[in-house]
């Protein structure tokens, strides 16, 4: 007879957990995580990223911004080749995003979900989140500017393709501020959803398919992504062709896209699932106080407090079994 009560929580073996303490396999089905398990894995990943140094964030963000040029090239060539078929024109659009996301580089729209969840569950402070956002966004823009400058001043693109690339901005400006905002809002929701689905996926092939299909959807539906759209605007600026001034481009084109992407990622995904996450923090014993939440830079792996996870016995032997009640 087992001493455990039928109502006691299931025992989670230490080998079923990653080193951080999060589930390495689903409890009910080994190859499928529950919502709570995905949530814990997402927080563990964000917990590591948000504590990165400024230089790590910047150079990772710069690489991501520069890689967006691959998306711009692919979409420009596709549109020039298939001007009357948006489904074929967008075939190469996801290439830059696949490089960024599968390579784990920092892209601003990806940071609208995991770090925000850390703040909502009081595992990281608001200033730490704002620091990450500002550094990553600045680095993305600088990287995209570097790539756009090269394209505008070389012959990587054919003349016809360069003309098509310049037309992307004009189409956006014709939409108006609020149309851009709401198109970007749905794009932000899609990108934040990619992060969640990547955490739920268990193999690289699944992540490749998810990334491709979601980012392929953005141009097909006529939506806007803040970094790729920034590359389009900077390309026109560097071409030195007649165009609206830089301040006009920022306010009437780039700003509504930035706010839309942020709103889509934060409100529609992070905040919408907050109610489910309130009692399911990871790690629960490292919750910040209100003062720390607002005025400190605490959060992430370097924050020296006890962490839940695999418990080692005092005699230095192997890992002990751990139940859900210890977390």
XYZ file of C-alpha atoms in Angstrom:
327
model
C 0.000 0.000 0.000
C 1.209 3.473 -0.820
C 1.341 5.993 2.032
C 0.269 8.761 -0.316
C -3.308 9.982 -0.227
C -5.345 9.777 -3.392
C -5.795 13.550 -3.207
C -2.090 14.331 -2.810
C -0.363 16.148 -5.667
C 1.544 14.062 -8.234
C 5.225 13.521 -7.582
C 7.474 15.157 -10.172
C 10.796 13.339 -10.516
C 13.941 15.457 -10.647
C 14.939 13.928 -13.986
C 11.704 15.334 -15.436
C 12.987 18.879 -14.838
C 15.554 21.080 -16.504
C 18.415 22.489 -14.445
C 16.392 25.654 -13.809
C 13.616 23.618 -12.193
C 11.011 23.933 -14.958
C 9.341 20.880 -16.512
C 11.436 19.175 -19.182
C 8.433 17.074 -20.236
C 4.697 17.345 -19.819
C 3.198 15.717 -16.729
C 0.009 14.320 -18.287
C 1.589 13.587 -21.691
C 5.342 13.562 -22.006
C 5.392 15.248 -25.418
C 2.767 17.865 -24.599
C 2.991 20.633 -22.008
C 0.020 22.020 -20.091
C -0.637 25.777 -19.993
C 1.014 26.001 -16.585
C 4.088 24.090 -17.756
C 4.481 26.320 -20.822
C 4.128 29.348 -18.555
C 6.894 28.122 -16.242
C 9.238 27.399 -19.145
C 8.566 30.826 -20.645
C 9.356 32.562 -17.367
C 12.550 30.549 -16.940
C 13.737 31.591 -20.403
C 12.844 35.238 -19.791
C 14.489 35.053 -16.374
C 17.775 34.309 -18.085
C 17.471 36.869 -20.905
C 16.367 39.896 -18.893
C 19.512 39.693 -16.743
C 21.830 39.956 -19.767
C 24.407 42.729 -19.681
C 23.898 45.877 -21.754
C 26.576 44.810 -24.223
C 25.007 41.371 -24.648
C 21.587 42.887 -25.272
C 22.962 45.498 -27.671
C 25.031 43.230 -29.891
C 22.332 40.563 -29.968
C 19.788 43.253 -30.892
C 22.130 44.732 -33.491
C 22.547 41.333 -35.133
C 18.774 40.897 -35.194
C 18.278 44.331 -36.745
C 20.860 43.647 -39.418
C 19.282 40.255 -40.153
C 15.980 42.012 -40.902
C 17.676 43.105 -44.128
C 17.297 39.502 -45.300
C 13.547 39.866 -44.899
C 13.587 43.184 -46.765
C 15.603 41.670 -49.631
C 13.381 38.606 -49.834
C 10.160 40.594 -49.813
C 11.470 43.127 -52.334
C 12.624 40.466 -54.784
C 9.394 38.511 -54.332
C 7.216 41.574 -54.913
C 9.198 42.590 -57.992
C 8.919 39.059 -59.391
C 5.238 38.523 -58.538
C 3.753 42.029 -58.403
C 0.167 40.819 -58.691
C 0.321 37.847 -56.327
C 0.871 38.706 -52.663
C 0.978 35.021 -51.670
C 3.994 34.325 -53.878
C 5.539 37.741 -53.212
C 5.755 36.945 -49.497
C 7.413 33.526 -49.833
C 10.859 34.807 -48.749
C 9.641 37.386 -46.227
C 10.097 35.133 -43.133
C 13.775 34.337 -43.849
C 15.226 37.114 -41.675
C 12.885 36.357 -38.780
C 13.756 32.659 -38.921
C 17.435 33.538 -38.640
C 16.724 35.806 -35.664
C 14.285 33.678 -33.684
C 15.858 30.274 -34.206
C 19.265 31.825 -33.545
C 17.943 33.326 -30.263
C 18.850 36.932 -31.066
C 17.023 39.773 -29.350
C 14.138 41.242 -31.360
C 12.001 43.962 -29.792
C 8.652 42.380 -30.606
C 9.740 39.150 -28.920
C 10.374 41.039 -25.688
C 6.740 42.149 -25.391
C 5.740 38.773 -23.928
C 8.302 36.929 -21.743
C 9.814 39.901 -19.831
C 6.370 41.430 -19.340
C 5.213 38.171 -17.777
C 8.179 38.364 -15.412
C 7.040 41.825 -14.300
C 3.395 40.801 -13.978
C 4.348 37.867 -11.772
C 6.708 40.155 -9.766
C 9.856 38.281 -10.706
C 11.517 41.308 -12.335
C 11.221 45.051 -11.874
C 9.654 47.553 -14.261
C 12.911 49.547 -14.687
C 14.678 46.328 -15.685
C 11.998 45.701 -18.329
C 12.266 49.267 -19.667
C 16.055 48.948 -19.805
C 15.760 45.796 -21.882
C 13.165 47.318 -24.206
C 15.137 50.505 -24.845
C 18.470 48.761 -25.465
C 17.017 46.072 -27.730
C 14.886 48.512 -29.747
C 17.795 50.925 -30.221
C 20.085 48.084 -31.264
C 17.459 46.716 -33.686
C 17.081 50.098 -35.345
C 20.846 50.663 -35.625
C 21.323 47.197 -37.115
C 18.483 47.756 -39.584
C 19.919 51.176 -40.498
C 23.306 49.630 -41.203
C 21.774 47.040 -43.505
C 19.485 49.554 -45.239
C 22.436 51.873 -45.872
C 24.324 49.071 -47.605
C 21.351 48.176 -49.796
C 20.689 51.798 -50.750
C 24.297 52.452 -51.778
C 25.247 49.202 -53.511
C 23.875 47.011 -56.274
C 22.720 44.098 -54.123
C 19.216 44.821 -55.438
C 18.453 45.396 -59.098
C 17.098 48.852 -60.038
C 13.569 47.487 -60.420
C 13.786 45.857 -56.998
C 15.061 49.047 -55.390
C 12.093 50.882 -56.839
C 9.730 48.304 -55.375
C 11.459 48.581 -52.003
C 10.906 52.329 -51.978
C 7.200 51.833 -52.683
C 6.641 49.878 -49.448
C 6.926 53.083 -47.424
C 4.527 54.975 -49.677
C 1.861 52.308 -49.243
C 2.186 52.594 -45.481
C 1.943 56.377 -45.443
C -1.232 56.225 -47.509
C -2.963 54.149 -44.830
C -2.974 56.759 -42.100
C -1.952 56.713 -38.412
C -4.739 54.580 -36.914
C -4.840 52.030 -39.715
C -1.116 51.497 -39.262
C -1.599 51.171 -35.516
C -4.250 48.466 -35.738
C -2.429 46.559 -38.474
C 0.670 46.620 -36.272
C -1.394 45.561 -33.243
C -2.333 42.287 -34.917
C 1.266 41.786 -36.062
C 2.427 42.247 -32.457
C -0.106 39.672 -31.313
C 1.180 37.208 -33.915
C 4.824 37.670 -32.953
C 4.137 37.316 -29.227
C 2.185 34.174 -30.048
C 5.251 32.767 -31.818
C 7.216 33.073 -28.575
C 4.538 31.162 -26.655
C 4.281 28.453 -29.310
C 8.064 28.084 -29.486
C 8.091 27.396 -25.752
C 5.382 24.766 -26.210
C 7.154 23.107 -29.167
C 9.584 20.274 -28.449
C 11.651 20.059 -31.650
C 13.370 22.337 -34.149
C 11.203 21.321 -37.104
C 8.069 22.449 -35.267
C 9.705 25.781 -34.444
C 10.751 26.286 -38.079
C 7.215 25.650 -39.333
C 5.625 27.890 -36.674
C 8.044 30.750 -37.382
C 7.637 30.539 -41.127
C 3.849 30.362 -41.184
C 3.300 33.174 -38.679
C 5.718 35.611 -40.282
C 4.504 34.677 -43.765
C 1.063 35.766 -42.580
C 2.237 39.323 -41.793
C 2.868 40.544 -45.393
C 0.054 38.456 -46.850
C -2.421 40.218 -44.548
C -0.776 43.601 -45.070
C 0.342 43.916 -41.435
C 3.384 45.832 -40.174
C 6.373 44.912 -38.020
C 8.269 47.752 -36.344
C 11.807 46.615 -37.213
C 11.183 45.489 -40.788
C 9.100 48.619 -41.435
C 11.897 50.693 -39.932
C 14.296 49.132 -42.429
C 11.911 50.084 -45.250
C 11.749 53.700 -44.090
C 15.528 53.944 -43.587
C 16.102 52.471 -47.048
C 14.132 55.347 -48.581
C 16.007 57.896 -46.467
C 19.382 56.527 -47.602
C 18.263 56.443 -51.239
C 18.042 60.245 -51.035
C 14.951 60.289 -53.218
C 12.135 62.780 -52.616
C 10.371 61.634 -49.451
C 8.776 63.044 -46.300
C 11.170 64.366 -43.686
C 12.632 62.103 -41.033
C 10.379 63.503 -38.300
C 7.336 62.913 -40.487
C 8.395 59.336 -41.133
C 8.861 58.733 -37.429
C 5.533 60.209 -36.334
C 3.274 59.185 -39.219
C 4.775 55.781 -40.041
C 7.144 54.261 -37.486
C 5.535 55.458 -34.222
C 2.047 53.975 -34.805
C 3.682 50.694 -35.817
C 5.835 50.683 -32.664
C 2.855 51.387 -30.421
C 0.683 48.867 -32.243
C 3.238 46.062 -32.000
C 3.794 46.805 -28.311
C 0.084 46.912 -27.539
C -0.557 43.693 -29.432
C 2.187 41.850 -27.589
C 1.609 43.250 -24.112
C -2.163 43.699 -23.881
C -3.538 40.972 -26.088
C -1.123 38.266 -24.952
C 0.704 39.065 -21.720
C -2.099 40.866 -19.898
C -4.817 38.604 -21.253
C -3.161 35.588 -19.629
C -2.226 37.402 -16.413
C -5.243 36.094 -14.505
C -4.142 32.534 -15.216
C -0.591 33.283 -14.111
C -1.200 35.053 -10.800
C -0.979 31.877 -8.698
C 1.466 30.084 -10.953
C 4.727 31.970 -10.641
C 8.148 30.588 -11.347
C 10.104 30.771 -9.118
C 7.541 31.650 -6.451
C 9.995 32.451 -3.652
C 11.692 35.282 -5.531
C 8.746 37.708 -5.678
C 9.770 41.369 -5.561
C 8.295 43.939 -3.199
C 6.382 46.943 -4.545
C 9.395 49.204 -3.962
C 11.697 46.798 -5.785
C 9.181 46.499 -8.619
C 9.170 50.242 -9.265
C 12.618 51.463 -8.323
C 15.138 48.630 -8.604
C 16.861 46.709 -11.379
C 16.283 43.362 -9.696
C 15.274 40.278 -11.590
C 16.875 37.552 -13.645
C 19.455 34.903 -12.858
C 22.081 37.087 -11.107
C 19.593 38.073 -8.383
C 21.033 36.127 -5.446
C 18.101 34.454 -3.718
C 17.167 30.788 -3.251
C 15.786 29.154 -6.368
C 13.315 26.296 -6.545
C 14.055 23.213 -8.543
C 16.055 20.071 -7.961
C 16.908 19.592 -4.296
C 20.214 17.931 -3.420
C 20.421 15.857 -0.218
C 22.791 16.911 2.513
C 25.057 13.899 1.945
C 25.854 15.129 -1.573
C 24.139 12.240 -3.280
C 21.889 12.345 -6.306
C 18.824 14.572 -6.753
C 15.840 13.995 -4.532
C 12.335 13.685 -5.823
C 10.278 16.859 -5.629
C 6.546 17.365 -5.491
C 4.488 20.262 -6.739
C 3.928 21.355 -3.155
C 7.612 22.342 -2.786
C 7.457 24.886 -5.570
